[in-house]
Coordinates of C-alpha atoms in Angstrom, one line a residue:
X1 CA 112.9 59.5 -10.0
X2 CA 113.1 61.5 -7.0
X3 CA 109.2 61.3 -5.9
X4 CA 106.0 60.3 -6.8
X5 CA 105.1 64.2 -7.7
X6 CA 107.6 64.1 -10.3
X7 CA 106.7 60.3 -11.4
X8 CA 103.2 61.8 -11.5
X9 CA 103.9 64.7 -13.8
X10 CA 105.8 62.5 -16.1
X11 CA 102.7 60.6 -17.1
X12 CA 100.8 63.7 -17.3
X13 CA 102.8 63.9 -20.5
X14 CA 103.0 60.4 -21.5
X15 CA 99.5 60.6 -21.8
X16 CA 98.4 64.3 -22.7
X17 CA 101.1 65.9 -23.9
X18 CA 101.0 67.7 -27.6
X19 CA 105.1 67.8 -27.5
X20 CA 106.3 64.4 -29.3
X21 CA 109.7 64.5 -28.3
X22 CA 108.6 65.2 -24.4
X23 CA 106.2 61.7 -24.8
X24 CA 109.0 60.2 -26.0
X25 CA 111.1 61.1 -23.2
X26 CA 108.7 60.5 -21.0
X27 CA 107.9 56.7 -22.3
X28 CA 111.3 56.4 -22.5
X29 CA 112.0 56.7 -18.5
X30 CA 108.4 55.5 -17.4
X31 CA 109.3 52.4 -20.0
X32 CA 111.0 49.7 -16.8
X33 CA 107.9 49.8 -14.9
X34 CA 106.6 47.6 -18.1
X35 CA 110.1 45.9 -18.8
X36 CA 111.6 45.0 -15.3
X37 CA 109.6 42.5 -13.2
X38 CA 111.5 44.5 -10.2
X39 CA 109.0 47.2 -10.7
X40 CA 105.8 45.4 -9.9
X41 CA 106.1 46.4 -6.0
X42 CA 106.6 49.8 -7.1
X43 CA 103.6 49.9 -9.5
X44 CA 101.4 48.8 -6.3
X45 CA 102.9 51.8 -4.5
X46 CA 101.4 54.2 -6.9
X47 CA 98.0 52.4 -7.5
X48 CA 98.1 53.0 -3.0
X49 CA 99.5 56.2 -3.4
X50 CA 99.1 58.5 -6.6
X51 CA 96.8 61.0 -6.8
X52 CA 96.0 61.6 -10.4
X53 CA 94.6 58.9 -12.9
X54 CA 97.2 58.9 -15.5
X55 CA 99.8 57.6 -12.6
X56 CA 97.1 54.9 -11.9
X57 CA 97.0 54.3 -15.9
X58 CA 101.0 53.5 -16.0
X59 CA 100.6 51.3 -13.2
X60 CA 97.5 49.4 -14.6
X61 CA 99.0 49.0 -18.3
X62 CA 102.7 48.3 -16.8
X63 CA 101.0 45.4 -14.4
X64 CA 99.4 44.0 -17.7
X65 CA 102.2 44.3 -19.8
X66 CA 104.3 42.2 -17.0
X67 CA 102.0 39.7 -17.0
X68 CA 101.0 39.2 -20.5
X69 CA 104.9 39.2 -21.0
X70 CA 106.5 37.5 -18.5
X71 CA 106.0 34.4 -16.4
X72 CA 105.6 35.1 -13.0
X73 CA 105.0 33.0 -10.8
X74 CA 101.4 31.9 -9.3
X75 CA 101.7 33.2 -5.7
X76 CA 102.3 36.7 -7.4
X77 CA 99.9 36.4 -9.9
X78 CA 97.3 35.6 -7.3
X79 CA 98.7 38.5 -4.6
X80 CA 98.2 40.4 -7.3
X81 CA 94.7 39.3 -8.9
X82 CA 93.4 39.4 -4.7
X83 CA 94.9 43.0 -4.8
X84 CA 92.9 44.1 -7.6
X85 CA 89.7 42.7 -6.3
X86 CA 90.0 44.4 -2.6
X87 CA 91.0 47.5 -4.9
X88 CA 88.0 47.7 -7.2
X89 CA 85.9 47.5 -4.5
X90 CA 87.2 50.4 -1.9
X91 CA 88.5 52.8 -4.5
X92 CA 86.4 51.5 -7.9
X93 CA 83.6 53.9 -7.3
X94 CA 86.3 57.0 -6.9
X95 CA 88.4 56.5 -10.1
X96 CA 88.0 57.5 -13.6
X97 CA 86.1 55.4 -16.4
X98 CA 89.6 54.3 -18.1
X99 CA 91.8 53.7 -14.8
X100 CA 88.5 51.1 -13.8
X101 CA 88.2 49.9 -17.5
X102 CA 92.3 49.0 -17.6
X103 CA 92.2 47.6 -13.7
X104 CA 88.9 45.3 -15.2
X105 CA 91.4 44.4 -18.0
X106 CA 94.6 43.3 -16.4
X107 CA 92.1 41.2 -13.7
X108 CA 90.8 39.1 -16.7
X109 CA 93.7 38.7 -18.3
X110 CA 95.6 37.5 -15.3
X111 CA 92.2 35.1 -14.4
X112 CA 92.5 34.2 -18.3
X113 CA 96.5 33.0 -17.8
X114 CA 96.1 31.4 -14.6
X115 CA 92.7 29.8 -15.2
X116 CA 94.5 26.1 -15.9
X117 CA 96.5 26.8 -13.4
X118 CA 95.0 27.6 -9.6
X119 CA 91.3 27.1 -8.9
X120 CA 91.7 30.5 -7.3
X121 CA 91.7 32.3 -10.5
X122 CA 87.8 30.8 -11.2
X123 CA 86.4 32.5 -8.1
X124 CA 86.5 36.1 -10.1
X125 CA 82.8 35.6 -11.2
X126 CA 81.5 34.9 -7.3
X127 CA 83.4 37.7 -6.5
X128 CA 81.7 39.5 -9.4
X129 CA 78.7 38.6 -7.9
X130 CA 79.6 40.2 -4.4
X131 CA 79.6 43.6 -6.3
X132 CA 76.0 43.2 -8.2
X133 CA 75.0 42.4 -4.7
X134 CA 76.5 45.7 -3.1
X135 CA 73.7 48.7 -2.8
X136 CA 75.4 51.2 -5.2
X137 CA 75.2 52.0 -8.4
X138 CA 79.1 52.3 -8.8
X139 CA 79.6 48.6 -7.8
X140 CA 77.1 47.2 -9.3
X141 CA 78.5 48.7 -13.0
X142 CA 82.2 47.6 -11.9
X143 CA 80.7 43.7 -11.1
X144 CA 79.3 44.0 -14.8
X145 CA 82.1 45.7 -16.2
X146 CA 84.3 42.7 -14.9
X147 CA 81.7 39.8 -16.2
X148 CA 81.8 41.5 -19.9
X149 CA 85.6 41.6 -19.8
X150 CA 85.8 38.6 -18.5
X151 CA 83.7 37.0 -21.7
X152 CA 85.7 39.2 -24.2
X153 CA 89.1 38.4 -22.6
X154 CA 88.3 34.2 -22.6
X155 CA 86.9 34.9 -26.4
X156 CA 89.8 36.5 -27.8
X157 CA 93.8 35.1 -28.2
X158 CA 96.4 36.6 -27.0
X159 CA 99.8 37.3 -28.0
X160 CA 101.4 36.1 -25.0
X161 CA 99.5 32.7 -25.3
X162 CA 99.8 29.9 -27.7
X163 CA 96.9 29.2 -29.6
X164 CA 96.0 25.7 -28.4
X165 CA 96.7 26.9 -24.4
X166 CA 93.8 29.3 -25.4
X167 CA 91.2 26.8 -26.8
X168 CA 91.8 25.0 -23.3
X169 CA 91.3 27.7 -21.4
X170 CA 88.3 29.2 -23.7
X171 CA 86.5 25.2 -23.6
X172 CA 87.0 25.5 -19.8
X173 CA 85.3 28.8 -19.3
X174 CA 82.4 28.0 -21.6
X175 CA 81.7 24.5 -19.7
X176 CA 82.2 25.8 -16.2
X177 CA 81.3 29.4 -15.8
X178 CA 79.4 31.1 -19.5
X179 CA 76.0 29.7 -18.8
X180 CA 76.0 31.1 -15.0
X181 CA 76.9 34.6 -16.6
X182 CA 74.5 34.3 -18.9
X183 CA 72.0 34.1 -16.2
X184 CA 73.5 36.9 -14.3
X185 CA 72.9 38.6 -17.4
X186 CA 69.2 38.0 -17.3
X187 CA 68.9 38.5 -13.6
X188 CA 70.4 41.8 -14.2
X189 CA 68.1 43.0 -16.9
X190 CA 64.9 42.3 -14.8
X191 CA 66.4 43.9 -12.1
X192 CA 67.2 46.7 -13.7
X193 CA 64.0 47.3 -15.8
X194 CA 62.2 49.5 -13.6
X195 CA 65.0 50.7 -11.1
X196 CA 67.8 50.6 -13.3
X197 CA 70.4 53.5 -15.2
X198 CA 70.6 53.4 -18.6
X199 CA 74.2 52.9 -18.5
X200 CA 73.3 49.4 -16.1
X201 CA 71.0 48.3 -18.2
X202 CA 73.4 48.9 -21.4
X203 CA 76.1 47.1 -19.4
X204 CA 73.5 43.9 -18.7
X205 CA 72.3 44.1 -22.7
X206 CA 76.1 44.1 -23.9
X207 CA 76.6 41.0 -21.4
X208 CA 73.8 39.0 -22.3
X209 CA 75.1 39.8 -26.2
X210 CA 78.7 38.8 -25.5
X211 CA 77.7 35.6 -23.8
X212 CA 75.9 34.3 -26.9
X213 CA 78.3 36.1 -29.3
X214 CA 81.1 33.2 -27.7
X215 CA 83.1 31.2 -30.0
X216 CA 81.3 27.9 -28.5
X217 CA 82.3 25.7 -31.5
X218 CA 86.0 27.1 -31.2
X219 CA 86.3 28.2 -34.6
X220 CA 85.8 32.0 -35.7
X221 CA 82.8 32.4 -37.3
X222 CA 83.0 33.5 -41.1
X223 CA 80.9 36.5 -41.5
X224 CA 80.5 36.0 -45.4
X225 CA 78.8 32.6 -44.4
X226 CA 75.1 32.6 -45.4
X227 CA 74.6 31.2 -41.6
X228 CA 76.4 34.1 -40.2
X229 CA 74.1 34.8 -36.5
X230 CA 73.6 31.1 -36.3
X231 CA 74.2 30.6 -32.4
X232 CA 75.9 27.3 -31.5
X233 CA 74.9 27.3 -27.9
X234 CA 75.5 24.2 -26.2
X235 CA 71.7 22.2 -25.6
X236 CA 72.1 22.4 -21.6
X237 CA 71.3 26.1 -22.5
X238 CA 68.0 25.0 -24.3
X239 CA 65.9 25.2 -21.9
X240 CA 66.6 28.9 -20.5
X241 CA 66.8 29.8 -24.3
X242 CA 63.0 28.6 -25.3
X243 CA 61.7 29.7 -22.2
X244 CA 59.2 32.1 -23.5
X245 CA 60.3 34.8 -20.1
X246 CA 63.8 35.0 -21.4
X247 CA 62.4 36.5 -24.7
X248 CA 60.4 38.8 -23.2
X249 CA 62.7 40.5 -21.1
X250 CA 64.5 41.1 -24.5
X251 CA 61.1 42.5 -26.4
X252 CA 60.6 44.7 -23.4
X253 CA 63.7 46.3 -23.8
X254 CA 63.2 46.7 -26.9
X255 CA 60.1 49.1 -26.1
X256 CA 61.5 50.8 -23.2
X257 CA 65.3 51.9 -25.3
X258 CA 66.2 54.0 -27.7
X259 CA 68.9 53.7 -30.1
X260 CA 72.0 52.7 -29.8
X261 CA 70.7 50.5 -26.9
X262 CA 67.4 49.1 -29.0
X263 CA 70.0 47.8 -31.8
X264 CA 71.9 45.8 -28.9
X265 CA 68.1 44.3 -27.9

């Protein structure tokens, strides 16, 4: 491809395109940023560079692809993970819902893959942390967004990784870093009572649910089971659980939403 202009209009019609056979060619030539680990550089050149989200998109799902895919190795993996976080942070509040949503994802899945692998990896929720702490609104959604991805993405297998690699990682989540994220979620929601968007507090509420929606006991939970809700929390949670405050903030919620956000309460 001659330039980025012409890269750039090609995933204009990857992704909005009515014309099959032009999204077909266009996958077709975008298709070895995905494939070819020799593209990686290139994608980081158009997440620095490209000036329309669906250029950011290719670059985001291509990175994720790679590493879902292919074993690359950890100095990458974290040039790339430390990348993402600097990224988020100066350009998260300029970019579009689904460039930030698939940037969040390809940061948890490569902190999910490298978790056993480089203490590095575990810092993602301090670093989370640094965005709730940031004045804006915009930052303070993104540190969120990466905390409920972060639960979803530890909670769920992946294709690239064998089942019993997953258990180890999802165990070593759950002991080291669920119950401080859980808190965060709590934190959040009384922050945000009085002061807060509707779309933070949604954010906090869909948190605090994923967090004790985890698969604790590492079995999936079968919904025709007569115990179906039943949380298996581990007891060190007990305490923050039967605290009478932590209920509350959940029944004040509940008076202050409407639906769909009441339901989440």
């Amino acid at each position: 491809m001659e330039s980025l202009q012409q890269l750039e209009a090609l995933c204009e019609r990857l992704y909005n395109s009515q014309d099959s056979a032009e999204r077909a060619h266009a996958e077709n030539t975008l298709r070895c940023f995905s494939m070819n680990t020799e593209y990686i550089p290139q994608c980081q050149y158009i997440l620095d560079n490209a000036l329309t989200p669906y250029a950011l998109m290719l670059a985001s799902s291509s990175l994720l692809k790679q590493v879902t895919d292919h074993s690359l190795s950890l100095q990458l993996r974290l040039d790339i993970r430390n990348y993402l976080i600097n990224y988020l942070a100066s350009r998260g509040p300029e970019l579009q819902h689904f460039v930030i949503q698939s940037l969040i994802q390809l940061l948890c899945r490569l902190t999910k893959f490298g978790w056993l692998d480089d203490d590095r990896f575990r810092e993602v929720v301090k670093e989370s942390m640094s965005f709730l702490s940031q004045a804006t609104p915009h930052h303070y959604a993104i540190g969120l967004k990466i905390l409920n991805q972060l639960v979803s993405e530890m909670n769920q297998p992946n294709s690239g990784l064998p089942s019993t690699h997953h258990r180890r990682v999802a165990c070593s989540f759950r002991d080291q870093s669920l119950f401080q994220i859980f808190q965060i979620s709590l934190t959040s929601l009384q922050q945000l009572t009085s002061d807060g968007t509707i779309k933070l507090q949604e954010l906090a509420l869909s948190l605090a649910l994923k967090c004790l929606s985890f698969d604790f006991v590492g079995t999936t939970v079968d919904e025709s089971s007569e115990e179906f809700g039943t949380v298996q929390v581990p007891s060190s949670w007990k305490p923050i659980l039967e605290d009478p405050s932590t209920l509350k903030i959940f029944f004040d919620y509940y008076a202050i939403t409407q639906p769909p956000i009441s339901k989440e309460v």
